[in-house]
PDB file of C-alpha atoms and ligand atoms in Angstrom:
ATOM      1  CA  MET B   1     -18.358  -4.295   9.517  1.00  0.00           C
ATOM      2  CA  ASP B   2     -15.317  -1.971   8.919  1.00  0.00           C
ATOM      3  CA  PRO B   3     -12.257  -3.624  10.419  1.00  0.00           C
ATOM      4  CA  LEU B   4     -10.132  -0.426  10.335  1.00  0.00           C
ATOM      5  CA  THR B   5     -12.481   1.318  12.915  1.00  0.00           C
ATOM      6  CA  ALA B   6     -10.502  -0.567  15.566  1.00  0.00           C
ATOM      7  CA  ILE B   7      -7.466   1.555  15.008  1.00  0.00           C
ATOM      8  CA  ALA B   8      -7.134   4.878  16.730  1.00  0.00           C
ATOM      9  CA  TRP B   9      -6.657   7.343  13.926  1.00  0.00           C
ATOM     10  CA  PRO B  10      -4.556   9.000  13.038  1.00  0.00           C
ATOM     11  CA  LEU B  11      -1.390   7.137  13.321  1.00  0.00           C
ATOM     12  CA  ARG B  12       1.767   9.130  13.689  1.00  0.00           C
ATOM     13  CA  THR B  13       5.180   8.397  13.014  1.00  0.00           C
ATOM     14  CA  GLU B  14       8.542  10.553  13.360  1.00  0.00           C
ATOM     15  CA  ARG B  15       7.725  12.449  10.003  1.00  0.00           C
ATOM     16  CA  LEU B  16       4.283  11.382   8.931  1.00  0.00           C
ATOM     17  CA  ARG B  17       0.575  11.047   9.762  1.00  0.00           C
ATOM     18  CA  LEU B  18      -1.713   8.314   8.462  1.00  0.00           C
ATOM     19  CA  ARG B  19      -5.521   8.870   8.277  1.00  0.00           C
ATOM     20  CA  ARG B  20      -8.217   7.212   6.591  1.00  0.00           C
ATOM     21  CA  ALA B  21      -9.118   8.403   3.045  1.00  0.00           C
ATOM     22  CA  VAL B  22     -12.346  10.355   2.400  1.00  0.00           C
ATOM     23  CA  ALA B  23     -13.789  11.187  -0.987  1.00  0.00           C
ATOM     24  CA  SER B  24     -12.248  14.573  -1.334  1.00  0.00           C
ATOM     25  CA  ASP B  25      -8.815  12.875  -1.317  1.00  0.00           C
ATOM     26  CA  ALA B  26      -9.601  11.869  -5.164  1.00  0.00           C
ATOM     27  CA  GLU B  27      -7.888  15.074  -6.477  1.00  0.00           C
ATOM     28  CA  PRO B  28      -4.899  15.022  -4.242  1.00  0.00           C
ATOM     29  CA  THR B  29      -4.085  11.429  -4.851  1.00  0.00           C
ATOM     30  CA  TRP B  30      -4.701  11.975  -8.574  1.00  0.00           C
ATOM     31  CA  THR B  31      -1.755  14.424  -8.673  1.00  0.00           C
ATOM     32  CA  TRP B  32       0.637  11.362  -8.251  1.00  0.00           C
ATOM     33  CA  ARG B  33      -1.398   8.407  -9.497  1.00  0.00           C
ATOM     34  CA  ARG B  34      -1.811  10.055 -12.980  1.00  0.00           C
ATOM     35  CA  LEU B  35       1.889  10.350 -13.507  1.00  0.00           C
ATOM     36  CA  PRO B  36       3.279   7.808 -15.839  1.00  0.00           C
ATOM     37  CA  GLU B  37       6.024   6.512 -13.612  1.00  0.00           C
ATOM     38  CA  VAL B  38       3.364   5.785 -10.859  1.00  0.00           C
ATOM     39  CA  ALA B  39       0.532   4.539 -13.302  1.00  0.00           C
ATOM     40  CA  GLU B  40       3.020   2.093 -14.803  1.00  0.00           C
ATOM     41  CA  TRP B  41       2.761  -0.347 -11.882  1.00  0.00           C
ATOM     42  CA  ILE B  42      -0.676   0.060 -10.487  1.00  0.00           C
ATOM     43  CA  THR B  43      -3.874  -1.799 -11.498  1.00  0.00           C
ATOM     44  CA  ARG B  44      -5.965   0.927 -12.453  1.00  0.00           C
ATOM     45  CA  ALA B  45      -4.852   3.924 -14.543  1.00  0.00           C
ATOM     46  CA  PRO B  46      -7.772   5.824 -15.807  1.00  0.00           C
ATOM     47  CA  GLY B  47      -7.065   8.638 -18.314  1.00  0.00           C
ATOM     48  CA  ASP B  48      -9.286  11.267 -16.865  1.00  0.00           C
ATOM     49  CA  VAL B  49      -9.974  12.663 -13.438  1.00  0.00           C
ATOM     50  CA  GLU B  50     -13.773  12.122 -13.494  1.00  0.00           C
ATOM     51  CA  THR B  51     -13.230   8.216 -14.113  1.00  0.00           C
ATOM     52  CA  TYR B  52     -10.603   8.354 -11.537  1.00  0.00           C
ATOM     53  CA  ARG B  53     -12.788   9.941  -9.057  1.00  0.00           C
ATOM     54  CA  ALA B  54     -15.644   7.384  -9.556  1.00  0.00           C
ATOM     55  CA  GLN B  55     -13.272   4.570  -9.003  1.00  0.00           C
ATOM     56  CA  PHE B  56     -11.738   6.211  -5.938  1.00  0.00           C
ATOM     57  CA  THR B  57     -14.840   6.847  -4.180  1.00  0.00           C
ATOM     58  CA  ASP B  58     -16.234   3.229  -4.405  1.00  0.00           C
ATOM     59  CA  ALA B  59     -17.192   2.518  -0.811  1.00  0.00           C
ATOM     60  CA  ALA B  60     -15.191  -0.663  -0.494  1.00  0.00           C
ATOM     61  CA  ARG B  61     -12.010   0.906  -1.900  1.00  0.00           C
ATOM     62  CA  LEU B  62     -12.330   4.070   0.100  1.00  0.00           C
ATOM     63  CA  ALA B  63     -12.791   2.003   3.339  1.00  0.00           C
ATOM     64  CA  SER B  64      -9.360   0.288   2.661  1.00  0.00           C
ATOM     65  CA  LEU B  65      -7.439   3.193   1.782  1.00  0.00           C
ATOM     66  CA  LEU B  66      -5.115   5.383   4.016  1.00  0.00           C
ATOM     67  CA  ILE B  67      -3.592   8.819   3.148  1.00  0.00           C
ATOM     68  CA  VAL B  68      -0.087   9.594   4.190  1.00  0.00           C
ATOM     69  CA  GLU B  69       0.390  13.304   5.096  1.00  0.00           C
ATOM     70  CA  LEU B  70       3.825  14.864   5.527  1.00  0.00           C
ATOM     71  CA  HIS B  71       4.761  16.186   8.973  1.00  0.00           C
ATOM     72  CA  ASP B  72       8.435  16.320   8.656  1.00  0.00           C
ATOM     73  CA  PRO B  73      10.159  18.771  11.018  1.00  0.00           C
ATOM     74  CA  GLY B  74      12.703  19.265   8.324  1.00  0.00           C
ATOM     75  CA  ARG B  75      10.014  20.443   5.817  1.00  0.00           C
ATOM     76  CA  PRO B  76       7.843  22.635   7.954  1.00  0.00           C
ATOM     77  CA  GLY B  77       6.429  24.490   4.913  1.00  0.00           C
ATOM     78  CA  GLU B  78       4.820  21.302   3.684  1.00  0.00           C
ATOM     79  CA  ALA B  79       3.125  20.176   6.874  1.00  0.00           C
ATOM     80  CA  GLY B  80      -0.149  18.301   6.120  1.00  0.00           C
ATOM     81  CA  LEU B  81       0.598  17.726   2.520  1.00  0.00           C
ATOM     82  CA  PRO B  82      -0.764  14.461   1.079  1.00  0.00           C
ATOM     83  CA  ILE B  83       2.359  12.513  -0.404  1.00  0.00           C
ATOM     84  CA  GLY B  84       1.114   9.017  -0.505  1.00  0.00           C
ATOM     85  CA  ASP B  85      -1.570   6.355  -0.009  1.00  0.00           C
ATOM     86  CA  ILE B  86      -1.514   2.935   1.493  1.00  0.00           C
ATOM     87  CA  MET B  87      -4.260   0.230   0.924  1.00  0.00           C
ATOM     88  CA  VAL B  88      -5.064  -2.211   3.783  1.00  0.00           C
ATOM     89  CA  ARG B  89      -7.635  -4.524   2.562  1.00  0.00           C
ATOM     90  CA  VAL B  90      -8.590  -6.969   5.557  1.00  0.00           C
ATOM     91  CA  GLU B  91      -9.568 -10.339   4.020  1.00  0.00           C
ATOM     92  CA  ASP B  92     -10.019 -14.062   4.626  1.00  0.00           C
ATOM     93  CA  GLY B  93      -7.102 -16.307   4.787  1.00  0.00           C
ATOM     94  CA  TRP B  94      -7.034 -19.333   2.653  1.00  0.00           C
ATOM     95  CA  ALA B  95      -8.816 -22.378   4.617  1.00  0.00           C
ATOM     96  CA  GLN B  96     -10.541 -25.692   4.016  1.00  0.00           C
ATOM     97  CA  ASP B  97     -14.293 -25.816   4.344  1.00  0.00           C
ATOM     98  CA  GLU B  98     -14.730 -27.109   7.849  1.00  0.00           C
ATOM     99  CA  VAL B  99     -12.377 -24.267   9.312  1.00  0.00           C
ATOM    100  CA  ALA B 100     -13.120 -21.494   6.872  1.00  0.00           C
ATOM    101  CA  GLU B 101     -14.924 -19.379   9.742  1.00  0.00           C
ATOM    102  CA  ALA B 102     -11.569 -19.328  11.611  1.00  0.00           C
ATOM    103  CA  ALA B 103      -9.866 -17.757   8.623  1.00  0.00           C
ATOM    104  CA  ARG B 104     -12.188 -15.040   8.256  1.00  0.00           C
ATOM    105  CA  GLY B 105     -10.656 -11.460   8.340  1.00  0.00           C
ATOM    106  CA  THR B 106      -7.280 -12.888   9.536  1.00  0.00           C
ATOM    107  CA  GLN B 107      -4.987 -11.179   7.007  1.00  0.00           C
ATOM    108  CA  ALA B 108      -4.613  -7.965   4.924  1.00  0.00           C
ATOM    109  CA  GLU B 109      -3.383  -7.341   1.525  1.00  0.00           C
ATOM    110  CA  LEU B 110      -1.266  -4.169   1.329  1.00  0.00           C
ATOM    111  CA  GLY B 111      -0.707  -1.695  -1.562  1.00  0.00           C
ATOM    112  CA  TRP B 112       1.143   1.653  -1.826  1.00  0.00           C
ATOM    113  CA  THR B 113       1.809   4.739  -4.229  1.00  0.00           C
ATOM    114  CA  PHE B 114       3.766   7.670  -3.296  1.00  0.00           C
ATOM    115  CA  HIS B 115       4.398  10.993  -4.981  1.00  0.00           C
ATOM    116  CA  PRO B 116       7.596  10.889  -7.088  1.00  0.00           C
ATOM    117  CA  ALA B 117       8.560  14.187  -5.400  1.00  0.00           C
ATOM    118  CA  SER B 118       8.566  12.406  -2.138  1.00  0.00           C
ATOM    119  CA  GLN B 119      10.260   9.138  -2.763  1.00  0.00           C
ATOM    120  CA  GLY B 120      13.823   8.257  -2.025  1.00  0.00           C
ATOM    121  CA  ARG B 121      13.451   9.797   1.576  1.00  0.00           C
ATOM    122  CA  GLY B 122      12.243   6.766   3.444  1.00  0.00           C
ATOM    123  CA  TYR B 123       8.776   8.105   3.873  1.00  0.00           C
ATOM    124  CA  ALA B 124       7.139   4.868   2.280  1.00  0.00           C
ATOM    125  CA  THR B 125       9.194   2.714   4.513  1.00  0.00           C
ATOM    126  CA  GLU B 126       8.161   4.697   7.578  1.00  0.00           C
ATOM    127  CA  ALA B 127       4.513   4.856   6.487  1.00  0.00           C
ATOM    128  CA  VAL B 128       4.082   1.111   5.623  1.00  0.00           C
ATOM    129  CA  ARG B 129       5.902   0.051   8.854  1.00  0.00           C
ATOM    130  CA  ALA B 130       3.145   2.086  10.735  1.00  0.00           C
ATOM    131  CA  ALA B 131       0.325   0.469   8.732  1.00  0.00           C
ATOM    132  CA  ILE B 132       1.820  -2.982   9.372  1.00  0.00           C
ATOM    133  CA  GLY B 133       2.048  -2.207  12.919  1.00  0.00           C
ATOM    134  CA  ALA B 134      -1.380  -1.406  13.110  1.00  0.00           C
ATOM    135  CA  CYS B 135      -2.421  -4.724  11.305  1.00  0.00           C
ATOM    136  CA  PHE B 136      -0.767  -6.609  13.997  1.00  0.00           C
ATOM    137  CA  GLU B 137      -1.725  -4.361  17.054  1.00  0.00           C
ATOM    138  CA  PRO B 138      -4.455  -3.510  17.610  1.00  0.00           C
ATOM    139  CA  LEU B 139      -6.266  -5.257  14.649  1.00  0.00           C
ATOM    140  CA  GLY B 140      -4.685  -8.571  15.557  1.00  0.00           C
ATOM    141  CA  LEU B 141      -4.231  -9.872  12.162  1.00  0.00           C
ATOM    142  CA  ARG B 142      -2.038 -13.008  11.656  1.00  0.00           C
ATOM    143  CA  ARG B 143      -0.470 -12.004   8.203  1.00  0.00           C
ATOM    144  CA  VAL B 144       0.036  -9.296   5.781  1.00  0.00           C
ATOM    145  CA  HIS B 145       0.950  -9.736   2.167  1.00  0.00           C
ATOM    146  CA  ALA B 146       1.447  -7.827  -0.989  1.00  0.00           C
ATOM    147  CA  GLY B 147       2.326  -8.435  -4.668  1.00  0.00           C
ATOM    148  CA  CYS B 148       4.042  -6.578  -7.475  1.00  0.00           C
ATOM    149  CA  PHE B 149       5.593  -6.969 -10.806  1.00  0.00           C
ATOM    150  CA  ALA B 150       9.135  -8.231 -10.508  1.00  0.00           C
ATOM    151  CA  ALA B 151      10.163  -5.392 -12.735  1.00  0.00           C
ATOM    152  CA  ASN B 152       8.953  -3.022 -10.067  1.00  0.00           C
ATOM    153  CA  GLU B 153      12.128  -2.898  -7.988  1.00  0.00           C
ATOM    154  CA  PRO B 154      11.520   0.102  -5.849  1.00  0.00           C
ATOM    155  CA  SER B 155       8.193  -1.801  -4.552  1.00  0.00           C
ATOM    156  CA  TRP B 156      10.050  -5.227  -3.779  1.00  0.00           C
ATOM    157  CA  ARG B 157      13.150  -3.154  -2.321  1.00  0.00           C
ATOM    158  CA  LEU B 158      10.477  -1.521  -0.089  1.00  0.00           C
ATOM    159  CA  MET B 159       9.033  -4.697   1.143  1.00  0.00           C
ATOM    160  CA  GLU B 160      12.640  -6.262   1.735  1.00  0.00           C
ATOM    161  CA  ARG B 161      13.741  -3.087   3.759  1.00  0.00           C
ATOM    162  CA  ILE B 162      10.569  -3.580   5.873  1.00  0.00           C
ATOM    163  CA  GLY B 163      11.351  -7.235   6.435  1.00  0.00           C
ATOM    164  CA  MET B 164       8.668  -8.943   4.212  1.00  0.00           C
ATOM    165  CA  ARG B 165       9.528 -12.345   2.918  1.00  0.00           C
ATOM    166  CA  ARG B 166       9.595 -13.152  -0.759  1.00  0.00           C
ATOM    167  CA  GLU B 167       7.085 -16.056  -0.986  1.00  0.00           C
ATOM    168  CA  GLU B 168       6.724 -16.368  -4.560  1.00  0.00           C
ATOM    169  CA  PHE B 169       8.534 -15.474  -7.951  1.00  0.00           C
ATOM    170  CA  SER B 170       6.189 -16.385 -10.746  1.00  0.00           C
ATOM    171  CA  ARG B 171       7.138 -16.485 -14.387  1.00  0.00           C
ATOM    172  CA  ALA B 172       4.971 -14.388 -17.049  1.00  0.00           C
ATOM    173  CA  THR B 173       1.789 -14.475 -14.654  1.00  0.00           C
ATOM    174  CA  ALA B 174       0.963 -10.828 -14.859  1.00  0.00           C
ATOM    175  CA  LEU B 175      -0.355  -8.922 -17.957  1.00  0.00           C
ATOM    176  CA  HIS B 176       0.896  -5.396 -17.977  1.00  0.00           C
ATOM    177  CA  ARG B 177      -1.177  -3.151 -19.890  1.00  0.00           C
ATOM    178  CA  SER B 178       1.592  -2.768 -22.390  1.00  0.00           C
ATOM    179  CA  GLY B 179       0.670  -6.230 -23.508  1.00  0.00           C
ATOM    180  CA  VAL B 180       3.414  -8.035 -22.018  1.00  0.00           C
ATOM    181  CA  TRP B 181       2.973 -10.907 -19.542  1.00  0.00           C
ATOM    182  CA  MET B 182       5.598  -9.951 -16.861  1.00  0.00           C
ATOM    183  CA  ASP B 183       7.015 -11.975 -13.893  1.00  0.00           C
ATOM    184  CA  GLY B 184       5.284 -11.449 -10.505  1.00  0.00           C
ATOM    185  CA  MET B 185       6.408 -11.474  -6.953  1.00  0.00           C
ATOM    186  CA  ASN B 186       4.496 -11.927  -3.680  1.00  0.00           C
ATOM    187  CA  TYR B 187       5.762 -11.165  -0.176  1.00  0.00           C
ATOM    188  CA  GLY B 188       4.406 -11.926   3.143  1.00  0.00           C
ATOM    189  CA  LEU B 189       4.906 -11.272   6.814  1.00  0.00           C
ATOM    190  CA  LEU B 190       3.493 -13.032   9.846  1.00  0.00           C
ATOM    191  CA  ALA B 191       2.867 -11.336  13.150  1.00  0.00           C
ATOM    192  CA  GLU B 192       5.478 -13.473  14.775  1.00  0.00           C
ATOM    193  CA  GLU B 193       8.092 -12.239  12.256  1.00  0.00           C
ATOM    194  CA  TRP B 194       7.270  -8.472  12.753  1.00  0.00           C
ATOM    195  CA  THR B 195       9.754  -6.493  14.754  1.00  0.00           C
ATOM    196  CA  PRO B 196       8.039  -3.280  15.571  1.00  0.00           C
TER     197      PRO B 196
HETATM  198  C1  COA Y   1       7.270   1.896  -4.291  1.00  0.00           C
HETATM  199  C2  COA Y   1       7.561   3.067  -3.841  1.00  0.00           C
HETATM  200  C3  COA Y   1       6.477   3.609  -2.815  1.00  0.00           C
HETATM  201  C4  COA Y   1       8.962   3.270  -3.138  1.00  0.00           C
HETATM  202  O1  COA Y   1       9.311   4.448  -2.978  1.00  0.00           O
HETATM  203  P1  COA Y   1      10.921   4.797  -2.346  1.00  0.00           P
HETATM  204  O2  COA Y   1      10.956   6.092  -2.198  1.00  0.00           O
HETATM  205  O3  COA Y   1      11.768   3.871  -3.206  1.00  0.00           O
HETATM  206  O4  COA Y   1      10.745   4.261  -0.827  1.00  0.00           O
HETATM  207  P2  COA Y   1      10.904   5.017   0.487  1.00  0.00           P
HETATM  208  O5  COA Y   1      10.212   6.170   0.641  1.00  0.00           O
HETATM  209  O6  COA Y   1      10.966   3.991   1.620  1.00  0.00           O
HETATM  210  O7  COA Y   1      12.628   5.507   0.327  1.00  0.00           O
HETATM  211  C5  COA Y   1      13.589   4.504   0.286  1.00  0.00           C
HETATM  212  C6  COA Y   1      14.760   5.184  -0.323  1.00  0.00           C
HETATM  213  O8  COA Y   1      15.132   6.270   0.263  1.00  0.00           O
HETATM  214  C7  COA Y   1      16.359   6.281   0.731  1.00  0.00           C
HETATM  215  N1  COA Y   1      16.227   6.879   2.189  1.00  0.00           N
HETATM  216  C8  COA Y   1      16.577   8.252   2.325  1.00  0.00           C
HETATM  217  N2  COA Y   1      16.468   8.495   3.688  1.00  0.00           N
HETATM  218  C9  COA Y   1      15.876   7.411   4.254  1.00  0.00           C
HETATM  219  C10 COA Y   1      15.479   7.063   5.545  1.00  0.00           C
HETATM  220  N3  COA Y   1      15.288   8.021   6.377  1.00  0.00           N
HETATM  221  N4  COA Y   1      14.707   5.827   5.781  1.00  0.00           N
HETATM  222  C11 COA Y   1      14.746   4.824   5.071  1.00  0.00           C
HETATM  223  N5  COA Y   1      15.311   5.200   3.408  1.00  0.00           N
HETATM  224  C12 COA Y   1      15.832   6.434   3.352  1.00  0.00           C
HETATM  225  C13 COA Y   1      16.691   4.774   0.752  1.00  0.00           C
HETATM  226  O9  COA Y   1      18.045   4.528   0.835  1.00  0.00           O
HETATM  227  C14 COA Y   1      15.957   4.365  -0.357  1.00  0.00           C
HETATM  228  O10 COA Y   1      16.600   4.745  -1.431  1.00  0.00           O
HETATM  229  P3  COA Y   1      17.192   3.559  -2.502  1.00  0.00           P
HETATM  230  O11 COA Y   1      16.249   2.606  -3.116  1.00  0.00           O
HETATM  231  O12 COA Y   1      18.067   4.263  -3.650  1.00  0.00           O
HETATM  232  O13 COA Y   1      18.221   2.627  -1.625  1.00  0.00           O
HETATM  233  C15 COA Y   1       7.475   4.173  -5.072  1.00  0.00           C
HETATM  234  O14 COA Y   1       8.491   3.688  -5.935  1.00  0.00           O
HETATM  235  C16 COA Y   1       6.136   4.446  -5.690  1.00  0.00           C
HETATM  236  O15 COA Y   1       5.289   4.910  -5.332  1.00  0.00           O
HETATM  237  N6  COA Y   1       6.251   3.647  -6.885  1.00  0.00           N
HETATM  238  C17 COA Y   1       5.024   3.925  -7.919  1.00  0.00           C
HETATM  239  C18 COA Y   1       3.771   3.221  -7.401  1.00  0.00           C
HETATM  240  C19 COA Y   1       4.050   1.777  -7.216  1.00  0.00           C
HETATM  241  O16 COA Y   1       4.926   1.028  -7.780  1.00  0.00           O
HETATM  242  N7  COA Y   1       3.182   0.990  -6.266  1.00  0.00           N
HETATM  243  C20 COA Y   1       3.480  -0.508  -5.944  1.00  0.00           C
HETATM  244  C21 COA Y   1       2.646  -1.297  -6.813  1.00  0.00           C
HETATM  245  S1  COA Y   1       2.889  -2.900  -6.535  1.00  0.00           S
END
């Protein structure tokens, strides 16, 4: 079952539109995901667009990805331009065996990348807030969470701006492709902590 079908797409905010990703979004998302300053922090950084497209169009991955399009009244010439993507991967909460069924599909892991040309304007804050809002209502999830390298300050600052709570700071737990074991951070937010 595809949990995100319960949301009435697209989601609209003051300056943005969020819709589900389709296979043809491989090329637009590649325009920012291939850039070193974006690739540095994300899990996969293939060196060519063919490999990227094969990974991007994996059915499970595509089903959990949203595309953020610009609809900023202040930038009318760029209306509809894809500027970022947000992962919303619905998953099971941790549970003991006897109650595991009750924890199925109760939370979502989030992730995000935005084009550097569209950073520093609050678009990521606006878009991630909309995605989180949809996770709680209508999806009815009880928790969202996300992780990042501790050195990725823009990402954890985004989470703190949104009101996510730092749940973990771990020493040298995440191996960066540079070969360095880096510190990691995890943030979470419960439905009852969310202010729409
Ligand atoms: C993480 C990432 C999405 C954050 O982007 P961002 O541009 O810093 O976030 P926002 O779009 O919310 O913009 C916030 C900035 O815009 C400023 N801003 C301007 N207008 C704003 C507005 N209307 N509302 C909120 N912030 C606004 C804020 O002050 C803030 O700047 P600051 O950090 O200098 O204080 C971006 O750095 C990115 O894509 N990084 C590469 C990929 C990555 O690391 N992904 C996460 C892996 S864990």
